[in-house]
Amino acid sequence: MKADALPVAAPTAWRWSALGVVLIFLAWEIAARIMGPMLMATPWQALRAVADLSRDPDFWVNSRASLLRIAIGVGTGCLIGFVLGVLAGHDARLRGLLEPLRWLLMAIPPVVVVVLAMLWFGLGSGMVVFITILMMAPGMYVNTVKGMRMIDRNLLEMSQVYRFGAWMRLRHIYLPALAAPLTAALLIATCGGVRLVVMAEVLGAESGVGYALANARSTFDSGRLYAWVLLILALVGLLEFLLLQPIQRRLTRWQEPSHA
């Protein structure tokens, strides 16, 4: 190994990750036996309830409603945050103008936003999507602004000399430079967006996964309640492995060492 070679991050040890999953289910089983079936279903009971849910027509109705809200809310919120972050990274005046709003949105508790949105929009998808957009945009904005301010000014000057258009600058300068903060922000936004949508549905929606969770809680159906929890965890895992990781690999492909 050369003395000036950079250390390479070790790949994730999947065997240890699998062991971690086993330990979580073991702890769940022990806790369920201690607390009793009224308060906590066992993993096996939750898995059987998942099979029962898949045969329920309401399951597909609620799942589609939540997935649509997550897609619209998280996607729109991230897009707004990214666009404003790129613009604010260029213009200190716009950055200063947006700073109080950014601080306000990141400081206010989500529950307060839910209550206000219920008053403004009533129950339903409009309220849930509005909350998700409002809560997701600031995180993407902050990460984009920080990434923009770290871009090498020589690259920006070069793009002006060679008369790069907006698309060329975005593709060849901004996206590669913003790859690390963008992928981190996307992961946080997606996981946070799922939690936020479910919470908003629990508090004030007439359909969706959160609505189904609230119904299971009100009827003390712990098997169905934990079945929905398992499905939410599965959704987050699928989004990360099938969507976010491919995006991350594509955005950071240029950072891979060349073997030429």
mmCIF file with all atom_site columns, C-alpha atoms in Angstrom, residues 52-245:
data_model
loop_
_atom_site.group_PDB
_atom_site.id
_atom_site.type_symbol
_atom_site.label_atom_id
_atom_site.label_alt_id
_atom_site.label_comp_id
_atom_site.label_asym_id
_atom_site.label_entity_id
_atom_site.label_seq_id
_atom_site.pdbx_PDB_ins_code
_atom_site.Cartn_x
_atom_site.Cartn_y
_atom_site.Cartn_z
_atom_site.occupancy
_atom_site.B_iso_or_equiv
_atom_site.pdbx_formal_charge
_atom_site.auth_seq_id
_atom_site.auth_comp_id
_atom_site.auth_asym_id
_atom_site.auth_atom_id
_atom_site.pdbx_PDB_model_num
ATOM 1   C CA . ASP A 1 52  ? -54.532 -11.191 7.181   1.00 0.00 ? 52  ASP A CA 1
ATOM 2   C CA . LEU A 1 53  ? -54.140 -7.523  6.235   1.00 0.00 ? 53  LEU A CA 1
ATOM 3   C CA . SER A 1 54  ? -53.125 -8.377  2.675   1.00 0.00 ? 54  SER A CA 1
ATOM 4   C CA . ARG A 1 55  ? -56.546 -9.990  2.162   1.00 0.00 ? 55  ARG A CA 1
ATOM 5   C CA . ASP A 1 56  ? -58.403 -6.935  3.451   1.00 0.00 ? 56  ASP A CA 1
ATOM 6   C CA . PRO A 1 57  ? -59.590 -4.519  0.681   1.00 0.00 ? 57  PRO A CA 1
ATOM 7   C CA . ASP A 1 58  ? -59.071 -1.568  3.037   1.00 0.00 ? 58  ASP A CA 1
ATOM 8   C CA . PHE A 1 59  ? -55.382 -2.478  3.282   1.00 0.00 ? 59  PHE A CA 1
ATOM 9   C CA . TRP A 1 60  ? -54.773 -1.579  -0.355  1.00 0.00 ? 60  TRP A CA 1
ATOM 10  C CA . VAL A 1 61  ? -56.877 1.577   -0.135  1.00 0.00 ? 61  VAL A CA 1
ATOM 11  C CA . ASN A 1 62  ? -54.964 2.830   2.907   1.00 0.00 ? 62  ASN A CA 1
ATOM 12  C CA . SER A 1 63  ? -51.586 1.796   1.489   1.00 0.00 ? 63  SER A CA 1
ATOM 13  C CA . ARG A 1 64  ? -52.162 3.613   -1.808  1.00 0.00 ? 64  ARG A CA 1
ATOM 14  C CA . ALA A 1 65  ? -53.318 6.738   0.012   1.00 0.00 ? 65  ALA A CA 1
ATOM 15  C CA . SER A 1 66  ? -50.194 6.858   2.176   1.00 0.00 ? 66  SER A CA 1
ATOM 16  C CA . LEU A 1 67  ? -47.789 6.065   -0.670  1.00 0.00 ? 67  LEU A CA 1
ATOM 17  C CA . LEU A 1 68  ? -49.276 8.843   -2.791  1.00 0.00 ? 68  LEU A CA 1
ATOM 18  C CA . ARG A 1 69  ? -48.973 11.338  0.057   1.00 0.00 ? 69  ARG A CA 1
ATOM 19  C CA . ILE A 1 70  ? -45.379 10.312  0.744   1.00 0.00 ? 70  ILE A CA 1
ATOM 20  C CA . ALA A 1 71  ? -44.428 10.595  -2.930  1.00 0.00 ? 71  ALA A CA 1
ATOM 21  C CA . ILE A 1 72  ? -46.033 14.013  -3.401  1.00 0.00 ? 72  ILE A CA 1
ATOM 22  C CA . GLY A 1 73  ? -45.063 15.465  -0.034  1.00 0.00 ? 73  GLY A CA 1
ATOM 23  C CA . VAL A 1 74  ? -41.447 14.260  0.136   1.00 0.00 ? 74  VAL A CA 1
ATOM 24  C CA . GLY A 1 75  ? -40.798 14.767  -3.577  1.00 0.00 ? 75  GLY A CA 1
ATOM 25  C CA . THR A 1 76  ? -42.193 18.304  -3.665  1.00 0.00 ? 76  THR A CA 1
ATOM 26  C CA . GLY A 1 77  ? -40.566 19.288  -0.371  1.00 0.00 ? 77  GLY A CA 1
ATOM 27  C CA . CYS A 1 78  ? -37.135 18.038  -1.494  1.00 0.00 ? 78  CYS A CA 1
ATOM 28  C CA . LEU A 1 79  ? -37.475 19.724  -4.887  1.00 0.00 ? 79  LEU A CA 1
ATOM 29  C CA . ILE A 1 80  ? -38.417 23.071  -3.318  1.00 0.00 ? 80  ILE A CA 1
ATOM 30  C CA . GLY A 1 81  ? -35.575 22.814  -0.807  1.00 0.00 ? 81  GLY A CA 1
ATOM 31  C CA . PHE A 1 82  ? -33.056 21.908  -3.521  1.00 0.00 ? 82  PHE A CA 1
ATOM 32  C CA . VAL A 1 83  ? -34.053 24.710  -5.898  1.00 0.00 ? 83  VAL A CA 1
ATOM 33  C CA . LEU A 1 84  ? -34.087 27.331  -3.146  1.00 0.00 ? 84  LEU A CA 1
ATOM 34  C CA . GLY A 1 85  ? -30.789 25.982  -1.816  1.00 0.00 ? 85  GLY A CA 1
ATOM 35  C CA . VAL A 1 86  ? -29.085 26.319  -5.207  1.00 0.00 ? 86  VAL A CA 1
ATOM 36  C CA . LEU A 1 87  ? -30.421 29.861  -5.650  1.00 0.00 ? 87  LEU A CA 1
ATOM 37  C CA . ALA A 1 88  ? -29.522 30.876  -2.089  1.00 0.00 ? 88  ALA A CA 1
ATOM 38  C CA . GLY A 1 89  ? -26.058 29.375  -2.497  1.00 0.00 ? 89  GLY A CA 1
ATOM 39  C CA . HIS A 1 90  ? -25.513 31.838  -5.353  1.00 0.00 ? 90  HIS A CA 1
ATOM 40  C CA . ASP A 1 91  ? -27.076 34.893  -3.737  1.00 0.00 ? 91  ASP A CA 1
ATOM 41  C CA . ALA A 1 92  ? -26.231 35.963  -0.177  1.00 0.00 ? 92  ALA A CA 1
ATOM 42  C CA . ARG A 1 93  ? -29.189 38.369  -0.157  1.00 0.00 ? 93  ARG A CA 1
ATOM 43  C CA . LEU A 1 94  ? -31.683 35.602  -0.878  1.00 0.00 ? 94  LEU A CA 1
ATOM 44  C CA . ARG A 1 95  ? -29.944 33.405  1.697   1.00 0.00 ? 95  ARG A CA 1
ATOM 45  C CA . GLY A 1 96  ? -30.358 36.106  4.331   1.00 0.00 ? 96  GLY A CA 1
ATOM 46  C CA . LEU A 1 97  ? -33.997 36.626  3.348   1.00 0.00 ? 97  LEU A CA 1
ATOM 47  C CA . LEU A 1 98  ? -34.803 32.921  3.704   1.00 0.00 ? 98  LEU A CA 1
ATOM 48  C CA . GLU A 1 99  ? -32.849 32.356  6.926   1.00 0.00 ? 99  GLU A CA 1
ATOM 49  C CA . PRO A 1 100 ? -35.627 33.440  9.358   1.00 0.00 ? 100 PRO A CA 1
ATOM 50  C CA . LEU A 1 101 ? -38.168 31.242  7.561   1.00 0.00 ? 101 LEU A CA 1
ATOM 51  C CA . ARG A 1 102 ? -35.752 28.305  7.586   1.00 0.00 ? 102 ARG A CA 1
ATOM 52  C CA . TRP A 1 103 ? -35.141 28.740  11.308  1.00 0.00 ? 103 TRP A CA 1
ATOM 53  C CA . LEU A 1 104 ? -38.878 29.022  12.010  1.00 0.00 ? 104 LEU A CA 1
ATOM 54  C CA . LEU A 1 105 ? -39.775 25.851  10.103  1.00 0.00 ? 105 LEU A CA 1
ATOM 55  C CA . MET A 1 106 ? -36.963 23.833  11.681  1.00 0.00 ? 106 MET A CA 1
ATOM 56  C CA . ALA A 1 107 ? -37.743 25.049  15.203  1.00 0.00 ? 107 ALA A CA 1
ATOM 57  C CA . ILE A 1 108 ? -41.514 24.607  15.284  1.00 0.00 ? 108 ILE A CA 1
ATOM 58  C CA . PRO A 1 109 ? -42.658 21.168  16.555  1.00 0.00 ? 109 PRO A CA 1
ATOM 59  C CA . PRO A 1 110 ? -44.368 19.026  13.881  1.00 0.00 ? 110 PRO A CA 1
ATOM 60  C CA . VAL A 1 111 ? -47.386 18.473  16.145  1.00 0.00 ? 111 VAL A CA 1
ATOM 61  C CA . VAL A 1 112 ? -48.045 22.233  16.152  1.00 0.00 ? 112 VAL A CA 1
ATOM 62  C CA . VAL A 1 113 ? -47.903 22.260  12.355  1.00 0.00 ? 113 VAL A CA 1
ATOM 63  C CA . VAL A 1 114 ? -50.360 19.345  12.256  1.00 0.00 ? 114 VAL A CA 1
ATOM 64  C CA . VAL A 1 115 ? -52.837 21.188  14.488  1.00 0.00 ? 115 VAL A CA 1
ATOM 65  C CA . LEU A 1 116 ? -52.588 24.375  12.411  1.00 0.00 ? 116 LEU A CA 1
ATOM 66  C CA . ALA A 1 117 ? -52.903 22.467  9.134   1.00 0.00 ? 117 ALA A CA 1
ATOM 67  C CA . MET A 1 118 ? -56.027 20.719  10.427  1.00 0.00 ? 118 MET A CA 1
ATOM 68  C CA . LEU A 1 119 ? -57.558 24.141  11.068  1.00 0.00 ? 119 LEU A CA 1
ATOM 69  C CA . TRP A 1 120 ? -56.545 25.471  7.641   1.00 0.00 ? 120 TRP A CA 1
ATOM 70  C CA . PHE A 1 121 ? -57.175 22.436  5.426   1.00 0.00 ? 121 PHE A CA 1
ATOM 71  C CA . GLY A 1 122 ? -59.439 20.169  7.461   1.00 0.00 ? 122 GLY A CA 1
ATOM 72  C CA . LEU A 1 123 ? -58.954 16.402  7.431   1.00 0.00 ? 123 LEU A CA 1
ATOM 73  C CA . GLY A 1 124 ? -57.604 14.600  4.394   1.00 0.00 ? 124 GLY A CA 1
ATOM 74  C CA . SER A 1 125 ? -54.749 14.434  1.913   1.00 0.00 ? 125 SER A CA 1
ATOM 75  C CA . GLY A 1 126 ? -54.313 18.184  1.504   1.00 0.00 ? 126 GLY A CA 1
ATOM 76  C CA . MET A 1 127 ? -53.441 18.595  5.164   1.00 0.00 ? 127 MET A CA 1
ATOM 77  C CA . VAL A 1 128 ? -50.998 15.660  5.178   1.00 0.00 ? 128 VAL A CA 1
ATOM 78  C CA . VAL A 1 129 ? -49.210 16.730  1.989   1.00 0.00 ? 129 VAL A CA 1
ATOM 79  C CA . PHE A 1 130 ? -48.938 20.347  3.154   1.00 0.00 ? 130 PHE A CA 1
ATOM 80  C CA . ILE A 1 131 ? -47.335 19.292  6.438   1.00 0.00 ? 131 ILE A CA 1
ATOM 81  C CA . THR A 1 132 ? -44.888 16.971  4.707   1.00 0.00 ? 132 THR A CA 1
ATOM 82  C CA . ILE A 1 133 ? -43.758 19.614  2.216   1.00 0.00 ? 133 ILE A CA 1
ATOM 83  C CA . LEU A 1 134 ? -43.378 22.211  4.943   1.00 0.00 ? 134 LEU A CA 1
ATOM 84  C CA . MET A 1 135 ? -41.285 19.926  7.147   1.00 0.00 ? 135 MET A CA 1
ATOM 85  C CA . MET A 1 136 ? -39.140 18.321  4.417   1.00 0.00 ? 136 MET A CA 1
ATOM 86  C CA . ALA A 1 137 ? -38.049 21.433  2.501   1.00 0.00 ? 137 ALA A CA 1
ATOM 87  C CA . PRO A 1 138 ? -35.839 23.047  5.209   1.00 0.00 ? 138 PRO A CA 1
ATOM 88  C CA . GLY A 1 139 ? -33.559 20.020  5.644   1.00 0.00 ? 139 GLY A CA 1
ATOM 89  C CA . MET A 1 140 ? -32.906 19.734  1.919   1.00 0.00 ? 140 MET A CA 1
ATOM 90  C CA . TYR A 1 141 ? -32.430 23.503  1.703   1.00 0.00 ? 141 TYR A CA 1
ATOM 91  C CA . VAL A 1 142 ? -29.795 23.564  4.467   1.00 0.00 ? 142 VAL A CA 1
ATOM 92  C CA . ASN A 1 143 ? -27.793 20.674  3.012   1.00 0.00 ? 143 ASN A CA 1
ATOM 93  C CA . THR A 1 144 ? -27.926 22.170  -0.487  1.00 0.00 ? 144 THR A CA 1
ATOM 94  C CA . VAL A 1 145 ? -26.798 25.609  0.679   1.00 0.00 ? 145 VAL A CA 1
ATOM 95  C CA . LYS A 1 146 ? -23.891 24.144  2.638   1.00 0.00 ? 146 LYS A CA 1
ATOM 96  C CA . GLY A 1 147 ? -22.858 22.059  -0.353  1.00 0.00 ? 147 GLY A CA 1
ATOM 97  C CA . MET A 1 148 ? -23.095 25.042  -2.693  1.00 0.00 ? 148 MET A CA 1
ATOM 98  C CA . ARG A 1 149 ? -20.847 27.128  -0.472  1.00 0.00 ? 149 ARG A CA 1
ATOM 99  C CA . MET A 1 150 ? -18.184 24.401  -0.508  1.00 0.00 ? 150 MET A CA 1
ATOM 100 C CA . ILE A 1 151 ? -17.929 24.277  -4.315  1.00 0.00 ? 151 ILE A CA 1
ATOM 101 C CA . ASP A 1 152 ? -14.505 25.292  -5.605  1.00 0.00 ? 152 ASP A CA 1
ATOM 102 C CA . ARG A 1 153 ? -14.790 28.838  -6.952  1.00 0.00 ? 153 ARG A CA 1
ATOM 103 C CA . ASN A 1 154 ? -12.259 28.002  -9.645  1.00 0.00 ? 154 ASN A CA 1
ATOM 104 C CA . LEU A 1 155 ? -14.742 25.525  -11.102 1.00 0.00 ? 155 LEU A CA 1
ATOM 105 C CA . LEU A 1 156 ? -17.438 28.180  -11.191 1.00 0.00 ? 156 LEU A CA 1
ATOM 106 C CA . GLU A 1 157 ? -15.090 30.614  -12.904 1.00 0.00 ? 157 GLU A CA 1
ATOM 107 C CA . MET A 1 158 ? -14.151 27.924  -15.420 1.00 0.00 ? 158 MET A CA 1
ATOM 108 C CA . SER A 1 159 ? -17.837 27.316  -16.190 1.00 0.00 ? 159 SER A CA 1
ATOM 109 C CA . GLN A 1 160 ? -18.230 31.023  -16.917 1.00 0.00 ? 160 GLN A CA 1
ATOM 110 C CA . VAL A 1 161 ? -15.164 31.068  -19.167 1.00 0.00 ? 161 VAL A CA 1
ATOM 111 C CA . TYR A 1 162 ? -16.470 28.102  -21.166 1.00 0.00 ? 162 TYR A CA 1
ATOM 112 C CA . ARG A 1 163 ? -19.993 29.540  -21.099 1.00 0.00 ? 163 ARG A CA 1
ATOM 113 C CA . PHE A 1 164 ? -21.710 26.610  -19.459 1.00 0.00 ? 164 PHE A CA 1
ATOM 114 C CA . GLY A 1 165 ? -25.473 26.855  -19.514 1.00 0.00 ? 165 GLY A CA 1
ATOM 115 C CA . ALA A 1 166 ? -27.626 26.251  -16.447 1.00 0.00 ? 166 ALA A CA 1
ATOM 116 C CA . TRP A 1 167 ? -28.088 22.545  -17.306 1.00 0.00 ? 167 TRP A CA 1
ATOM 117 C CA . MET A 1 168 ? -24.337 21.996  -17.883 1.00 0.00 ? 168 MET A CA 1
ATOM 118 C CA . ARG A 1 169 ? -23.456 23.648  -14.566 1.00 0.00 ? 169 ARG A CA 1
ATOM 119 C CA . LEU A 1 170 ? -26.099 21.592  -12.755 1.00 0.00 ? 170 LEU A CA 1
ATOM 120 C CA . ARG A 1 171 ? -24.974 18.291  -14.289 1.00 0.00 ? 171 ARG A CA 1
ATOM 121 C CA . HIS A 1 172 ? -21.194 18.683  -14.276 1.00 0.00 ? 172 HIS A CA 1
ATOM 122 C CA . ILE A 1 173 ? -20.518 20.973  -11.298 1.00 0.00 ? 173 ILE A CA 1
ATOM 123 C CA . TYR A 1 174 ? -23.403 21.235  -8.846  1.00 0.00 ? 174 TYR A CA 1
ATOM 124 C CA . LEU A 1 175 ? -24.660 17.641  -8.714  1.00 0.00 ? 175 LEU A CA 1
ATOM 125 C CA . PRO A 1 176 ? -21.195 16.053  -8.333  1.00 0.00 ? 176 PRO A CA 1
ATOM 126 C CA . ALA A 1 177 ? -20.250 18.588  -5.654  1.00 0.00 ? 177 ALA A CA 1
ATOM 127 C CA . LEU A 1 178 ? -23.578 18.189  -3.863  1.00 0.00 ? 178 LEU A CA 1
ATOM 128 C CA . ALA A 1 179 ? -23.644 14.374  -4.054  1.00 0.00 ? 179 ALA A CA 1
ATOM 129 C CA . ALA A 1 180 ? -22.715 13.715  -0.420  1.00 0.00 ? 180 ALA A CA 1
ATOM 130 C CA . PRO A 1 181 ? -25.047 16.258  1.253   1.00 0.00 ? 181 PRO A CA 1
ATOM 131 C CA . LEU A 1 182 ? -27.860 15.506  -1.206  1.00 0.00 ? 182 LEU A CA 1
ATOM 132 C CA . THR A 1 183 ? -27.846 11.751  -0.607  1.00 0.00 ? 183 THR A CA 1
ATOM 133 C CA . ALA A 1 184 ? -27.718 12.252  3.163   1.00 0.00 ? 184 ALA A CA 1
ATOM 134 C CA . ALA A 1 185 ? -30.571 14.761  2.980   1.00 0.00 ? 185 ALA A CA 1
ATOM 135 C CA . LEU A 1 186 ? -32.620 12.444  0.750   1.00 0.00 ? 186 LEU A CA 1
ATOM 136 C CA . LEU A 1 187 ? -32.243 9.571   3.204   1.00 0.00 ? 187 LEU A CA 1
ATOM 137 C CA . ILE A 1 188 ? -33.241 11.726  6.169   1.00 0.00 ? 188 ILE A CA 1
ATOM 138 C CA . ALA A 1 189 ? -36.115 13.316  4.244   1.00 0.00 ? 189 ALA A CA 1
ATOM 139 C CA . THR A 1 190 ? -37.513 9.982   3.066   1.00 0.00 ? 190 THR A CA 1
ATOM 140 C CA . CYS A 1 191 ? -37.423 8.331   6.486   1.00 0.00 ? 191 CYS A CA 1
ATOM 141 C CA . GLY A 1 192 ? -38.669 11.492  8.179   1.00 0.00 ? 192 GLY A CA 1
ATOM 142 C CA . GLY A 1 193 ? -41.359 11.945  5.535   1.00 0.00 ? 193 GLY A CA 1
ATOM 143 C CA . VAL A 1 194 ? -42.750 8.457   6.124   1.00 0.00 ? 194 VAL A CA 1
ATOM 144 C CA . ARG A 1 195 ? -42.903 9.079   9.879   1.00 0.00 ? 195 ARG A CA 1
ATOM 145 C CA . LEU A 1 196 ? -44.458 12.500  9.380   1.00 0.00 ? 196 LEU A CA 1
ATOM 146 C CA . VAL A 1 197 ? -47.154 11.255  6.989   1.00 0.00 ? 197 VAL A CA 1
ATOM 147 C CA . VAL A 1 198 ? -48.110 8.423   9.341   1.00 0.00 ? 198 VAL A CA 1
ATOM 148 C CA . MET A 1 199 ? -48.228 10.790  12.333  1.00 0.00 ? 199 MET A CA 1
ATOM 149 C CA . ALA A 1 200 ? -50.398 13.279  10.445  1.00 0.00 ? 200 ALA A CA 1
ATOM 150 C CA . GLU A 1 201 ? -52.740 10.478  9.374   1.00 0.00 ? 201 GLU A CA 1
ATOM 151 C CA . VAL A 1 202 ? -53.035 9.254   12.957  1.00 0.00 ? 202 VAL A CA 1
ATOM 152 C CA . LEU A 1 203 ? -53.994 12.727  14.139  1.00 0.00 ? 203 LEU A CA 1
ATOM 153 C CA . GLY A 1 204 ? -56.210 13.924  11.325  1.00 0.00 ? 204 GLY A CA 1
ATOM 154 C CA . ALA A 1 205 ? -56.874 11.816  8.250   1.00 0.00 ? 205 ALA A CA 1
ATOM 155 C CA . GLU A 1 206 ? -59.738 9.632   7.094   1.00 0.00 ? 206 GLU A CA 1
ATOM 156 C CA . SER A 1 207 ? -57.583 7.118   5.216   1.00 0.00 ? 207 SER A CA 1
ATOM 157 C CA . GLY A 1 208 ? -54.012 5.889   5.085   1.00 0.00 ? 208 GLY A CA 1
ATOM 158 C CA . VAL A 1 209 ? -51.675 3.796   7.178   1.00 0.00 ? 209 VAL A CA 1
ATOM 159 C CA . GLY A 1 210 ? -51.828 6.180   10.133  1.00 0.00 ? 210 GLY A CA 1
ATOM 160 C CA . TYR A 1 211 ? -55.628 6.062   10.047  1.00 0.00 ? 211 TYR A CA 1
ATOM 161 C CA . ALA A 1 212 ? -55.487 2.247   10.103  1.00 0.00 ? 212 ALA A CA 1
ATOM 162 C CA . LEU A 1 213 ? -52.996 2.390   12.978  1.00 0.00 ? 213 LEU A CA 1
ATOM 163 C CA . ALA A 1 214 ? -55.350 4.615   14.966  1.00 0.00 ? 214 ALA A CA 1
ATOM 164 C CA . ASN A 1 215 ? -58.223 2.197   14.364  1.00 0.00 ? 215 ASN A CA 1
ATOM 165 C CA . ALA A 1 216 ? -56.135 -0.777  15.507  1.00 0.00 ? 216 ALA A CA 1
ATOM 166 C CA . ARG A 1 217 ? -55.147 1.119   18.636  1.00 0.00 ? 217 ARG A CA 1
ATOM 167 C CA . SER A 1 218 ? -58.735 2.071   19.452  1.00 0.00 ? 218 SER A CA 1
ATOM 168 C CA . THR A 1 219 ? -59.865 -1.575  19.207  1.00 0.00 ? 219 THR A CA 1
ATOM 169 C CA . PHE A 1 220 ? -56.813 -2.869  21.145  1.00 0.00 ? 220 PHE A CA 1
ATOM 170 C CA . ASP A 1 221 ? -55.898 -5.095  18.191  1.00 0.00 ? 221 ASP A CA 1
ATOM 171 C CA . SER A 1 222 ? -52.180 -5.312  18.972  1.00 0.00 ? 222 SER A CA 1
ATOM 172 C CA . GLY A 1 223 ? -51.523 -7.875  16.234  1.00 0.00 ? 223 GLY A CA 1
ATOM 173 C CA . ARG A 1 224 ? -52.820 -5.582  13.509  1.00 0.00 ? 224 ARG A CA 1
ATOM 174 C CA . LEU A 1 225 ? -51.153 -2.567  15.116  1.00 0.00 ? 225 LEU A CA 1
ATOM 175 C CA . TYR A 1 226 ? -47.699 -4.161  15.036  1.00 0.00 ? 226 TYR A CA 1
ATOM 176 C CA . ALA A 1 227 ? -48.380 -5.587  11.589  1.00 0.00 ? 227 ALA A CA 1
ATOM 177 C CA . TRP A 1 228 ? -48.710 -2.030  10.290  1.00 0.00 ? 228 TRP A CA 1
ATOM 178 C CA . VAL A 1 229 ? -45.485 -1.118  12.113  1.00 0.00 ? 229 VAL A CA 1
ATOM 179 C CA . LEU A 1 230 ? -43.693 -3.977  10.326  1.00 0.00 ? 230 LEU A CA 1
ATOM 180 C CA . LEU A 1 231 ? -45.069 -2.821  6.984   1.00 0.00 ? 231 LEU A CA 1
ATOM 181 C CA . ILE A 1 232 ? -43.889 0.752   7.614   1.00 0.00 ? 232 ILE A CA 1
ATOM 182 C CA . LEU A 1 233 ? -40.399 -0.533  8.417   1.00 0.00 ? 233 LEU A CA 1
ATOM 183 C CA . ALA A 1 234 ? -40.458 -2.664  5.270   1.00 0.00 ? 234 ALA A CA 1
ATOM 184 C CA . LEU A 1 235 ? -41.471 0.374   3.191   1.00 0.00 ? 235 LEU A CA 1
ATOM 185 C CA . VAL A 1 236 ? -38.583 2.449   4.551   1.00 0.00 ? 236 VAL A CA 1
ATOM 186 C CA . GLY A 1 237 ? -36.176 -0.412  3.854   1.00 0.00 ? 237 GLY A CA 1
ATOM 187 C CA . LEU A 1 238 ? -37.419 -0.816  0.279   1.00 0.00 ? 238 LEU A CA 1
ATOM 188 C CA . LEU A 1 239 ? -37.173 2.916   -0.382  1.00 0.00 ? 239 LEU A CA 1
ATOM 189 C CA . GLU A 1 240 ? -33.605 2.976   0.886   1.00 0.00 ? 240 GLU A CA 1
ATOM 190 C CA . PHE A 1 241 ? -32.322 -0.115  -0.937  1.00 0.00 ? 241 PHE A CA 1
ATOM 191 C CA . LEU A 1 242 ? -34.287 0.161   -4.191  1.00 0.00 ? 242 LEU A CA 1
ATOM 192 C CA . LEU A 1 243 ? -34.410 3.952   -4.633  1.00 0.00 ? 243 LEU A CA 1
ATOM 193 C CA . LEU A 1 244 ? -31.997 5.911   -2.463  1.00 0.00 ? 244 LEU A CA 1
ATOM 194 C CA . GLN A 1 245 ? -28.924 3.681   -2.717  1.00 0.00 ? 245 GLN A CA 1
#
